[in-house]
mmCIF file of C-alpha atoms and ligand atoms in Angstrom:
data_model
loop_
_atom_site.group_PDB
_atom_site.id
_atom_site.type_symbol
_atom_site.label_atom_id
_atom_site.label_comp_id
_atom_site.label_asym_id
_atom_site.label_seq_id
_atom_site.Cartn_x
_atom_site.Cartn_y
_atom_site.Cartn_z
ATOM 1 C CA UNK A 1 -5.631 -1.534 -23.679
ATOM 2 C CA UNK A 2 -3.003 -1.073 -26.374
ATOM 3 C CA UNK A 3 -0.779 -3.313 -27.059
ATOM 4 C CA UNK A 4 2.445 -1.792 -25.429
ATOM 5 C CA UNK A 5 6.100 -2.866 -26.908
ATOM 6 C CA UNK A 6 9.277 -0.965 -27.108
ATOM 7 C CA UNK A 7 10.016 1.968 -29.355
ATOM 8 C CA UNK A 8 11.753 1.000 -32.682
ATOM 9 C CA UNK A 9 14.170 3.682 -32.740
ATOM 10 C CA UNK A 10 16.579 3.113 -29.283
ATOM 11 C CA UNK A 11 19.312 4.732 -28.204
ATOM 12 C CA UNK A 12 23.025 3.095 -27.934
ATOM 13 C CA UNK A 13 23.205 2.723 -24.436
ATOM 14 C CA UNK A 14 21.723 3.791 -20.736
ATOM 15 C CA UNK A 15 23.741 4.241 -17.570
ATOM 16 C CA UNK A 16 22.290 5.889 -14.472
ATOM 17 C CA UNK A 17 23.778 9.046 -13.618
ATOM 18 C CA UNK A 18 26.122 8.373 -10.524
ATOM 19 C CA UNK A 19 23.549 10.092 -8.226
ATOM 20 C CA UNK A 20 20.917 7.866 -9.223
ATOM 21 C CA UNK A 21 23.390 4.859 -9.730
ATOM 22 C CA UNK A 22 23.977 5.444 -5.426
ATOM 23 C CA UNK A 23 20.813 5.903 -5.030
ATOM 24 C CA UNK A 24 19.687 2.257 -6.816
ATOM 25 C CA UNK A 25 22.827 0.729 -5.057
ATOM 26 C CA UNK A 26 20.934 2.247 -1.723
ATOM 27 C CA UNK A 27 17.308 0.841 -3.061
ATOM 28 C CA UNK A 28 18.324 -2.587 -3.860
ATOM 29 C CA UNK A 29 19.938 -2.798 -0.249
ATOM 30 C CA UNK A 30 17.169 -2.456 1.203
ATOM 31 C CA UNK A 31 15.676 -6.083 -0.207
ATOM 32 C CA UNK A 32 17.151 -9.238 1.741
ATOM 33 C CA UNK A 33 19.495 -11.246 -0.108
ATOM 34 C CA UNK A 34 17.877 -12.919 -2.926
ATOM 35 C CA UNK A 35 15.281 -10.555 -3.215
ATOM 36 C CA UNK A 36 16.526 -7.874 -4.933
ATOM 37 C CA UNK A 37 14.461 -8.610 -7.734
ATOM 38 C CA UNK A 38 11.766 -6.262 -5.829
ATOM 39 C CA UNK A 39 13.618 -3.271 -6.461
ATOM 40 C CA UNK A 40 12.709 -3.305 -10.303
ATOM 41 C CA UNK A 41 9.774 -0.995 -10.357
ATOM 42 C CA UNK A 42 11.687 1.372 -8.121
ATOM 43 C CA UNK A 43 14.578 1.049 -10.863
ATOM 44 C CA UNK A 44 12.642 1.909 -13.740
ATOM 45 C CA UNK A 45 10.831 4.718 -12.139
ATOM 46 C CA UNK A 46 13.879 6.530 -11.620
ATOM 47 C CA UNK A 47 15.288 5.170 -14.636
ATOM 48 C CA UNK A 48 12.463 6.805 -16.595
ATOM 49 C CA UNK A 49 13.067 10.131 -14.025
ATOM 50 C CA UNK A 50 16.246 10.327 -15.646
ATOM 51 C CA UNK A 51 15.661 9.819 -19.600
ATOM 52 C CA UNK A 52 12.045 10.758 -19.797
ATOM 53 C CA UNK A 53 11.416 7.249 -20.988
ATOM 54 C CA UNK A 54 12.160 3.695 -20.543
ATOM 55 C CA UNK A 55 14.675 2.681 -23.164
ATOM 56 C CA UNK A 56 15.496 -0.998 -23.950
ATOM 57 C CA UNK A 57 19.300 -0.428 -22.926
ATOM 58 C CA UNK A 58 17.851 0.947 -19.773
ATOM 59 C CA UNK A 59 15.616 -2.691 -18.910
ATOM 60 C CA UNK A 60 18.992 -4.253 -19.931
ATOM 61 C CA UNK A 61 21.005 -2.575 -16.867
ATOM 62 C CA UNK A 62 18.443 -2.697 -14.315
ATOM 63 C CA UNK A 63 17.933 -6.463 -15.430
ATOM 64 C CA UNK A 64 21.684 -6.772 -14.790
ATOM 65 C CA UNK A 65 21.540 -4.804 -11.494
ATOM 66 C CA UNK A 66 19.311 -7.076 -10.529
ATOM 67 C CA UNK A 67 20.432 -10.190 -11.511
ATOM 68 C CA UNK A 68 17.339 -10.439 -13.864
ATOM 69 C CA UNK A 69 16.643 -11.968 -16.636
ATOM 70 C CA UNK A 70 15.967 -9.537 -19.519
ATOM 71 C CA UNK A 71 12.446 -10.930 -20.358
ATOM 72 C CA UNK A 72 11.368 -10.560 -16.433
ATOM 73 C CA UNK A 73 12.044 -6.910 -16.193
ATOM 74 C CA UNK A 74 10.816 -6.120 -20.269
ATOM 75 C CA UNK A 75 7.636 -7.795 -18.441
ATOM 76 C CA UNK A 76 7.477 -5.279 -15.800
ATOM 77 C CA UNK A 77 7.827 -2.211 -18.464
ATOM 78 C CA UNK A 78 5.033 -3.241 -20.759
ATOM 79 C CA UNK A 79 2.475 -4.017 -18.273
ATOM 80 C CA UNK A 80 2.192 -0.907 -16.511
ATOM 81 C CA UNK A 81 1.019 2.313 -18.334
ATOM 82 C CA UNK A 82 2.926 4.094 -15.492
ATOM 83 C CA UNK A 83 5.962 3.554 -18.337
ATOM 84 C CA UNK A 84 6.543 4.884 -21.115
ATOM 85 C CA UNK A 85 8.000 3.071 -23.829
ATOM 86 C CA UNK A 86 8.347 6.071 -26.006
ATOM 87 C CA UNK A 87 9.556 9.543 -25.774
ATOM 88 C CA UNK A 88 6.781 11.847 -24.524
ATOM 89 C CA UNK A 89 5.887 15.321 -24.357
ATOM 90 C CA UNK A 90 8.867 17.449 -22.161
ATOM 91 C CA UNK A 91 6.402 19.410 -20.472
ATOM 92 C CA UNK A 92 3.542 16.846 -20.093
ATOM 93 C CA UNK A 93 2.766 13.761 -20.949
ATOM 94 C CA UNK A 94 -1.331 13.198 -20.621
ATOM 95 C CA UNK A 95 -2.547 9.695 -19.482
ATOM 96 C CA UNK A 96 -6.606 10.080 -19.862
ATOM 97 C CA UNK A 97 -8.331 7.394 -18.318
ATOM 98 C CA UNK A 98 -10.455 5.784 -20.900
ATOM 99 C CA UNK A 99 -12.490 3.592 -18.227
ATOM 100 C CA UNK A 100 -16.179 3.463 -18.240
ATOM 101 C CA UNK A 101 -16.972 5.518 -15.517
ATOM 102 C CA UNK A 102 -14.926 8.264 -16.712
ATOM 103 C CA UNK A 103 -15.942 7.776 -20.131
ATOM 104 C CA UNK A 104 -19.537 8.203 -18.660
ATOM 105 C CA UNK A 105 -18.157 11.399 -17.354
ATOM 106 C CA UNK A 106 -16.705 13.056 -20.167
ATOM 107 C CA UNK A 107 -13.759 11.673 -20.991
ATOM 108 C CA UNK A 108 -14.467 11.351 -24.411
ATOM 109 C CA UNK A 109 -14.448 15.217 -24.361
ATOM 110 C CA UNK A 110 -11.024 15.365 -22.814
ATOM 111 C CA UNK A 111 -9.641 13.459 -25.012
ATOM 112 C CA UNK A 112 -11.267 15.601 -27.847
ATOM 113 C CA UNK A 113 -8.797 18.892 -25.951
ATOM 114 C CA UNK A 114 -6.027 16.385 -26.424
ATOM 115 C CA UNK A 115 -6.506 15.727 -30.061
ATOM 116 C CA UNK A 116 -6.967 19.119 -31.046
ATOM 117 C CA UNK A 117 -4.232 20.649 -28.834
ATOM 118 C CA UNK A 118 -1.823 18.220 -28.820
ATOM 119 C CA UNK A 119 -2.077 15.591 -31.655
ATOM 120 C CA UNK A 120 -4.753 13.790 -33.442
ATOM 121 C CA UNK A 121 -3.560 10.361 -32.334
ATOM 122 C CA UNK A 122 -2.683 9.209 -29.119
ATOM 123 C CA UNK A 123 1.229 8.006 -28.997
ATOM 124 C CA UNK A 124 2.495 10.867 -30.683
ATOM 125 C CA UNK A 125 4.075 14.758 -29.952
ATOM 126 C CA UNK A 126 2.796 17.632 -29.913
ATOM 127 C CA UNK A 127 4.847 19.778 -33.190
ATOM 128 C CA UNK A 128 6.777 21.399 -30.830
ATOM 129 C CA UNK A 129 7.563 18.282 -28.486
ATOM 130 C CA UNK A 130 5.981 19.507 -25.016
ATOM 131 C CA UNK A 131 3.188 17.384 -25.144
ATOM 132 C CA UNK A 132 1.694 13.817 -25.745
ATOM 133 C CA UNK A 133 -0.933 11.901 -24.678
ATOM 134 C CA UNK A 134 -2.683 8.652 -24.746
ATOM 135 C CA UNK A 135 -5.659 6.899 -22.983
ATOM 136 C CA UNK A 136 -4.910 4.518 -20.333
ATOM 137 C CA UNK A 137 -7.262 2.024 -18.124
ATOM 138 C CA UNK A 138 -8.948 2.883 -14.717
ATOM 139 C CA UNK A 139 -5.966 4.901 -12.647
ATOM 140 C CA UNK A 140 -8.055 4.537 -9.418
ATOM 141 C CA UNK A 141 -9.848 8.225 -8.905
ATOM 142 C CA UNK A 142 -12.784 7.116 -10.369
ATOM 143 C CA UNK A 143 -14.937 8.870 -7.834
ATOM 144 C CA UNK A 144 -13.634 11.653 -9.284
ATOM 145 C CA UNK A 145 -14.119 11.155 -12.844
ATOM 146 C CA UNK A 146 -13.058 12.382 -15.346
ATOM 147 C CA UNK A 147 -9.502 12.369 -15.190
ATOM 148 C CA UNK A 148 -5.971 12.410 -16.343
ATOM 149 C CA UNK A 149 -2.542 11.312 -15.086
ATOM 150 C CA UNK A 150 0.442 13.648 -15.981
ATOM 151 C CA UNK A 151 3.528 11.879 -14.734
ATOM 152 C CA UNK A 152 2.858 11.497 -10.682
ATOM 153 C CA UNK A 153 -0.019 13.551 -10.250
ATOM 154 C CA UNK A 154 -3.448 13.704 -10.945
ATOM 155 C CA UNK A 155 -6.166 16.123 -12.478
ATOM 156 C CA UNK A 156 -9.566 15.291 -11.554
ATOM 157 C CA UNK A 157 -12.932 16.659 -12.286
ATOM 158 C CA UNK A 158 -12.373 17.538 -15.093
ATOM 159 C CA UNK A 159 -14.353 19.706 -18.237
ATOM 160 C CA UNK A 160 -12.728 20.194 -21.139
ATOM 161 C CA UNK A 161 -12.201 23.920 -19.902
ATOM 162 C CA UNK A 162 -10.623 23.271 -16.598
ATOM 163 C CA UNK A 163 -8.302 20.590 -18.625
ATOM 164 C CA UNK A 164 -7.170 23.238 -21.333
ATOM 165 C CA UNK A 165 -6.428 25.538 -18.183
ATOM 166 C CA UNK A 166 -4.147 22.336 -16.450
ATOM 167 C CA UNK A 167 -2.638 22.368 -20.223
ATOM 168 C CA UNK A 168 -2.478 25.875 -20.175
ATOM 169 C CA UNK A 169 -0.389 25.793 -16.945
ATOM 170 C CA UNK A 170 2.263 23.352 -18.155
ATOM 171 C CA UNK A 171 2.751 24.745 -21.164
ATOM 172 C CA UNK A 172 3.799 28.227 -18.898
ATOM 173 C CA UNK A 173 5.666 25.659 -17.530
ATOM 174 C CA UNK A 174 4.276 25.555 -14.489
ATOM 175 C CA UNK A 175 3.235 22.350 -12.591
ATOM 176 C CA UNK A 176 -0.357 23.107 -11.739
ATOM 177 C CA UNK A 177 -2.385 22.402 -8.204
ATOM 178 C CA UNK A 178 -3.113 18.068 -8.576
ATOM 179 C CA UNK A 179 -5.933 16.979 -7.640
ATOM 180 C CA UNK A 180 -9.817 17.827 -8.335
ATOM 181 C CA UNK A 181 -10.083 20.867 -10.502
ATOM 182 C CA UNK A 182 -13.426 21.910 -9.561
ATOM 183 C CA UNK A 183 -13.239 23.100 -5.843
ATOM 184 C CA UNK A 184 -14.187 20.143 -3.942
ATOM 185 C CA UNK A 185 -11.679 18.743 -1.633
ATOM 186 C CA UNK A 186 -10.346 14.768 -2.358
ATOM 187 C CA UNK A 187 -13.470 12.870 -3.159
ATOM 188 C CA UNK A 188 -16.090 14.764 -0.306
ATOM 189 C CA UNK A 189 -19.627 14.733 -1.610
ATOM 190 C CA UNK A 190 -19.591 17.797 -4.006
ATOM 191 C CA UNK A 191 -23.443 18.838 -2.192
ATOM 192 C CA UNK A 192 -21.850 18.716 1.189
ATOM 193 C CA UNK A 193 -21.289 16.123 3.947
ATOM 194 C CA UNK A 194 -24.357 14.609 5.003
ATOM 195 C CA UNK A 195 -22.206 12.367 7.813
ATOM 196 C CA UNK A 196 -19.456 12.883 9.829
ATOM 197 C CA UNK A 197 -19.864 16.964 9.781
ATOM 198 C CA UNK A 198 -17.831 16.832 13.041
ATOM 199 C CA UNK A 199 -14.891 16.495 10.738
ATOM 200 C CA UNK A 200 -12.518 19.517 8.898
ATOM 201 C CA UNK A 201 -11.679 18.369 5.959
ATOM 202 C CA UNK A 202 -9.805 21.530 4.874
ATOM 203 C CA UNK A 203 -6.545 20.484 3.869
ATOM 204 C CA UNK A 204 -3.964 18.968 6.425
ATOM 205 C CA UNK A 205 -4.795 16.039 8.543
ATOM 206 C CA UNK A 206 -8.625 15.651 9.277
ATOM 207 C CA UNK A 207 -8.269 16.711 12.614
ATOM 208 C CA UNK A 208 -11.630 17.367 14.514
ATOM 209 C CA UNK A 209 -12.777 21.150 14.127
ATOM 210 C CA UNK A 210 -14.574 21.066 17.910
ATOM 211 C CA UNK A 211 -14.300 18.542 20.653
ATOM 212 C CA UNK A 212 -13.524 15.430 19.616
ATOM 213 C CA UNK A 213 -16.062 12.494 18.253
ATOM 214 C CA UNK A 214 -15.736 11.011 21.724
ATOM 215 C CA UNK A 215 -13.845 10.917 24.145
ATOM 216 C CA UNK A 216 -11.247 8.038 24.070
ATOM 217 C CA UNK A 217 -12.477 4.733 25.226
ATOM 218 C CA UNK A 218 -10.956 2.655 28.283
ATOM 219 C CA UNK A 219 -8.454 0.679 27.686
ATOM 220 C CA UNK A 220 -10.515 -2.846 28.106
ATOM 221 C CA UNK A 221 -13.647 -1.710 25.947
ATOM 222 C CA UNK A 222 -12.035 -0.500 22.689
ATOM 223 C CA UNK A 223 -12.136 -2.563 19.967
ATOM 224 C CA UNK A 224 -9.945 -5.496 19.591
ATOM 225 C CA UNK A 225 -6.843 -5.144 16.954
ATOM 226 C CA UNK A 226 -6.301 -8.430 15.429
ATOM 227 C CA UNK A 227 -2.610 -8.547 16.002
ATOM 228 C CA UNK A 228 -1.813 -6.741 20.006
ATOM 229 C CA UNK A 229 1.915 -5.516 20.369
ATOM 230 C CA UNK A 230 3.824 -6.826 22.353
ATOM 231 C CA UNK A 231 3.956 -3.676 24.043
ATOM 232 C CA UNK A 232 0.889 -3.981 25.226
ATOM 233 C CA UNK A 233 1.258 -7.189 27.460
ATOM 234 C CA UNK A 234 0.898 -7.120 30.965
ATOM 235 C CA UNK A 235 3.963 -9.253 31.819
ATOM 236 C CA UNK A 236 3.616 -12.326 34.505
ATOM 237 C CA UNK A 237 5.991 -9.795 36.448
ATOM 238 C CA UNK A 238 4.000 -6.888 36.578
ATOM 239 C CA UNK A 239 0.961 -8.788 38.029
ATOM 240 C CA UNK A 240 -3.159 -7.520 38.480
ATOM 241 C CA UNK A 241 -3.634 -3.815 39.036
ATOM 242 C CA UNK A 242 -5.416 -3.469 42.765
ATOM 243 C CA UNK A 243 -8.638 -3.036 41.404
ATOM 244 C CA UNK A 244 -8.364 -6.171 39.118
ATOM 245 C CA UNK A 245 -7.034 -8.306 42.323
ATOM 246 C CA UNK A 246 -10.103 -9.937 43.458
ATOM 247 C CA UNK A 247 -11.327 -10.968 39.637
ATOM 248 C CA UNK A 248 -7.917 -12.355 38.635
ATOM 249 C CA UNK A 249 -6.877 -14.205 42.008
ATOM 250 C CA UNK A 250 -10.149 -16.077 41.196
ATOM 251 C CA UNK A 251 -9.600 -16.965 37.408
ATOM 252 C CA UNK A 252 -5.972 -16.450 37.115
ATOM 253 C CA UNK A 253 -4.308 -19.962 35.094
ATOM 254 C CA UNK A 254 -1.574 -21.389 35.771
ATOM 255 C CA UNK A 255 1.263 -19.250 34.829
ATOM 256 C CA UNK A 256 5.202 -19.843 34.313
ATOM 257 C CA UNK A 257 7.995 -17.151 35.225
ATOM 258 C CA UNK A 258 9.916 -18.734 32.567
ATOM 259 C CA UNK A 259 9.500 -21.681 29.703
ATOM 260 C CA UNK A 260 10.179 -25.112 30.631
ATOM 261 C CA UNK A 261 13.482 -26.517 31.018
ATOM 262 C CA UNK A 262 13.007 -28.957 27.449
ATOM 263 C CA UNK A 263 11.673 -25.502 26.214
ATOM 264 C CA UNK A 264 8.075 -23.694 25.068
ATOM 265 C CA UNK A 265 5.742 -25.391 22.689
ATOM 266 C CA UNK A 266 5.080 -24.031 19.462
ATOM 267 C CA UNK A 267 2.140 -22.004 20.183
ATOM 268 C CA UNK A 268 1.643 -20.731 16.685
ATOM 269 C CA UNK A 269 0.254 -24.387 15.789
ATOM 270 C CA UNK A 270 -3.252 -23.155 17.404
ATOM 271 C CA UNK A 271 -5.165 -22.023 14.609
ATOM 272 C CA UNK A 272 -5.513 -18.478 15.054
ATOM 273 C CA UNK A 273 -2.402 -18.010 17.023
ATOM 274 C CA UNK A 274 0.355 -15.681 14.940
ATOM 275 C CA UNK A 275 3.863 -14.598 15.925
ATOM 276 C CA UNK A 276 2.816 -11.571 17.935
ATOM 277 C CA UNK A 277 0.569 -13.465 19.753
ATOM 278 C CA UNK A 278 2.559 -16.121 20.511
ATOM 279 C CA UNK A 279 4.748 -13.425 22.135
ATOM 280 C CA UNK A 280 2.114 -12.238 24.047
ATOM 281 C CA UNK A 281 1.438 -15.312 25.708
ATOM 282 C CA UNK A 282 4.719 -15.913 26.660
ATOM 283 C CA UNK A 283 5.214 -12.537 27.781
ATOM 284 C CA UNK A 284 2.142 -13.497 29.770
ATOM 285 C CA UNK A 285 3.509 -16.475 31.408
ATOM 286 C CA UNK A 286 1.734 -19.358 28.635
ATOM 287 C CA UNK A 287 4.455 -21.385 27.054
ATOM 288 C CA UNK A 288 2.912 -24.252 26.799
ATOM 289 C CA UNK A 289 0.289 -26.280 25.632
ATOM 290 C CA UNK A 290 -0.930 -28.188 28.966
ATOM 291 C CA UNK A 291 -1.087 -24.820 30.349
ATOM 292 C CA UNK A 292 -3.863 -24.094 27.205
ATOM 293 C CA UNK A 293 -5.369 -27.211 27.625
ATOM 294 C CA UNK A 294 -5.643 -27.147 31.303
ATOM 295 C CA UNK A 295 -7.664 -23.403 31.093
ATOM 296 C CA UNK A 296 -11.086 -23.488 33.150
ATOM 297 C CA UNK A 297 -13.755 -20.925 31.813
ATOM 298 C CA UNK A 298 -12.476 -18.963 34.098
ATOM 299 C CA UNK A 299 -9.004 -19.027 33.291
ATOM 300 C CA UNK A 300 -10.563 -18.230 29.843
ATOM 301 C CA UNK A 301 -11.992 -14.903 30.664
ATOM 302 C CA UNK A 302 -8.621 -13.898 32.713
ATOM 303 C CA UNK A 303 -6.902 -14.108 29.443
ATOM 304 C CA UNK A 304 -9.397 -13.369 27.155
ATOM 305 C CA UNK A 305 -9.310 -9.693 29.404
ATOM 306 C CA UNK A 306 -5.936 -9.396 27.968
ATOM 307 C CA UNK A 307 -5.690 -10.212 24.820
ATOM 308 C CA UNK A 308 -8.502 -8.025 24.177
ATOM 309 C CA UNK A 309 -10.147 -9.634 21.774
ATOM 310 C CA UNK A 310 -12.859 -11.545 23.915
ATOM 311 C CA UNK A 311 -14.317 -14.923 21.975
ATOM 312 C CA UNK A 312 -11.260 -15.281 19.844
ATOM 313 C CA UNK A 313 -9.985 -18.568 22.261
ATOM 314 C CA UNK A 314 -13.541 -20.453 21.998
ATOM 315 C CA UNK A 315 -14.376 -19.749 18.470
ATOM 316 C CA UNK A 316 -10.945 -20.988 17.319
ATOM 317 C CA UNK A 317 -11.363 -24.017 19.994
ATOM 318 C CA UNK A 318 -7.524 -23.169 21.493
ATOM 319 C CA UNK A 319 -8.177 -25.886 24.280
ATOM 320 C CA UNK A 320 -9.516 -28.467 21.877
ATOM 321 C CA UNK A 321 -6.028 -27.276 19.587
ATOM 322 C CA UNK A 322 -4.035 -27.567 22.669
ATOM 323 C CA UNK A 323 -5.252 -30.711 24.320
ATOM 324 C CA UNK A 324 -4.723 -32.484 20.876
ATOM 325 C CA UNK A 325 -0.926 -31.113 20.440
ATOM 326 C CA UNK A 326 -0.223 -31.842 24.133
ATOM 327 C CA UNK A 327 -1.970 -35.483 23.856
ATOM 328 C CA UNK A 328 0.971 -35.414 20.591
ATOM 329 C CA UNK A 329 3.530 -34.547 22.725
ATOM 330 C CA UNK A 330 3.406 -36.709 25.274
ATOM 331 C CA UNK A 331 3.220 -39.720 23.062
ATOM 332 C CA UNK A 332 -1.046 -40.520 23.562
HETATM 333 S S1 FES B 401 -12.547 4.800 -14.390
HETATM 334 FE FE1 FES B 401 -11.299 6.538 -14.566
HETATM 335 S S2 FES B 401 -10.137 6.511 -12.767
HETATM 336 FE FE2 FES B 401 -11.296 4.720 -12.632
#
């Protein structure tokens, strides 16, 4: 990686265009107070949109927008190739990933097409200031090596032929088809599938090209998500379907219509127990930690059934949990 500072020759001044300058004001409001600090890469991306660079005048105002110091958002710039610190080509500015699997690749031959088309050294215009290019680190298509970045898209799959034809196209300034340059589609196996052939992979969404994989699972034996909505709680109100009636009058637990008059425990203080679940609970009719503690294997199974995610109370030992915070709160 090159050492990456700012350009000694800088212009006066930066302001953003009042288009732009709304549409920061927009982008920092979207940060809580105090955080607006997280708008910065947003601000220098359209920053560099608008001057085809990132100038130091221009880290100066979005430091200022954002209440910034200077240094913080000079960081920011240098660190991520995504910026340039210069002035680069107008029609294209090549970022050829240097990495070793790309470099295995080819991309030493890509970068040859770069110094004999554009410029023998990286960093610097072409003669008639549509092109530049330099080699960056991994850009995270290394599947489909080689490749090169030319400001948001990528060309992958590259020979030096098919790159001089992705050159050719800018330079008719067009913007030419991202993505692999040798027919296959994202990063499929170039042979072929060899799994998951149910599957079109054509472009669009990979929708199933027959009947589906399988037919949708019931409800109770999909897989577990680690987090359930709230939407999907059965609420102490709605009670057992009929066919659940006999199970659940058995190994219901004790449930509440409403928290306790002194008010629910903090449920979230069992290990394993986030905000959503905590909701769930509740929503459930559990608000409090005798009501955990108090839980019979039974009881257990009634609510593992619901939280679908069956094992998750014993392994994390939410009775053990409870029966120590309730022992706390009553003063044993
Ligand atoms: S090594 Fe080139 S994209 Fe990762």
């Amino acid at each position: 990686m090159a050492v990456r500072r700012l350009a000694e020759t800088q212009p006066e001044s930066f302001a953003f265009s009042p288009e732009n300058h709304a549409w920061a004001e927009r982008e920092i409001a979207k940060f809580p107070e105090g955080r607006q600090a997280s708008a910065v890469i947003a601000l220098l991306w359209r920053a560099q949109e608008q001057e085809g660079w990132i100038t130091k005048p221009a880290i100066e105002q979005v430091a200022e927008m954002l209440s910034m110091p200077t240094i913080r958002v000079l960081e920011v710039a240098t660190f991520y190739t995504m910026f340039h610190l210069e002035p680069v080509g107008t029609k294209a500015h090549v970022q050829v990933c240097g990495t070793t699997p790309c470099m295995l690749r080819g991309a030493g031959d890509i970068i040859d097409v770069c110094r004999r088309r554009i410029h023998a050294e990286p960093h610097h215009r072409s003669a008639d200031e549509a092109f530049s290019w330099e080699e960056v680190e991994c850009l995270g298509a290394c599947v489909n090596a080689p490749m090169v970045q030319v400001f948001k898209d990528t060309y992958e799959d590259l020979t030096p032929e098919s790159f001089e034809a992705v050159l050719d196209a800018f330079d008719r300034g067009e913007t030419p088809t991202p993505g692999p340059q040798n027919g296959r589609h994202h990063s499929v196996p170039i042979n072929g599938l060899t799994s998951l052939t149910e599957i079109d992979y054509s472009d669009g969404a990979a929708a199933p090209v027959t009947e589906p994989m399988s037919a949708p699972a019931p409800a109770r034996s999909e897989p577990a998500p680690a987090e359930p909505s709230v939407a999907e709680a059965p609420r102490a109100t709605e009670g057992p379907t009929q066919s659940d009636a006999t199970a659940v009058a058995e190994a219901e637990p004790e449930l509440l219509t409403a928290a306790p008059d002194e008010g629910a425990d903090d449920l979230k203080r069992i290990s394993g127990v986030g905000p959503k679940l905590e909701g769930l609970l509740n929503s459930m009719g559990i608000y409090t930690f005798a009501q955990v503690a108090a839980w019979t294997p039974e009881n257990i199974a009634w609510v593992d059934d619901r939280l679908k995610f069956k094992g998750r109370i014993d392994r994390d030992d939410w009775l053990g949990q409870a029966r120590k915070f309730a022992a706390e709160k009553s003063g044993r």
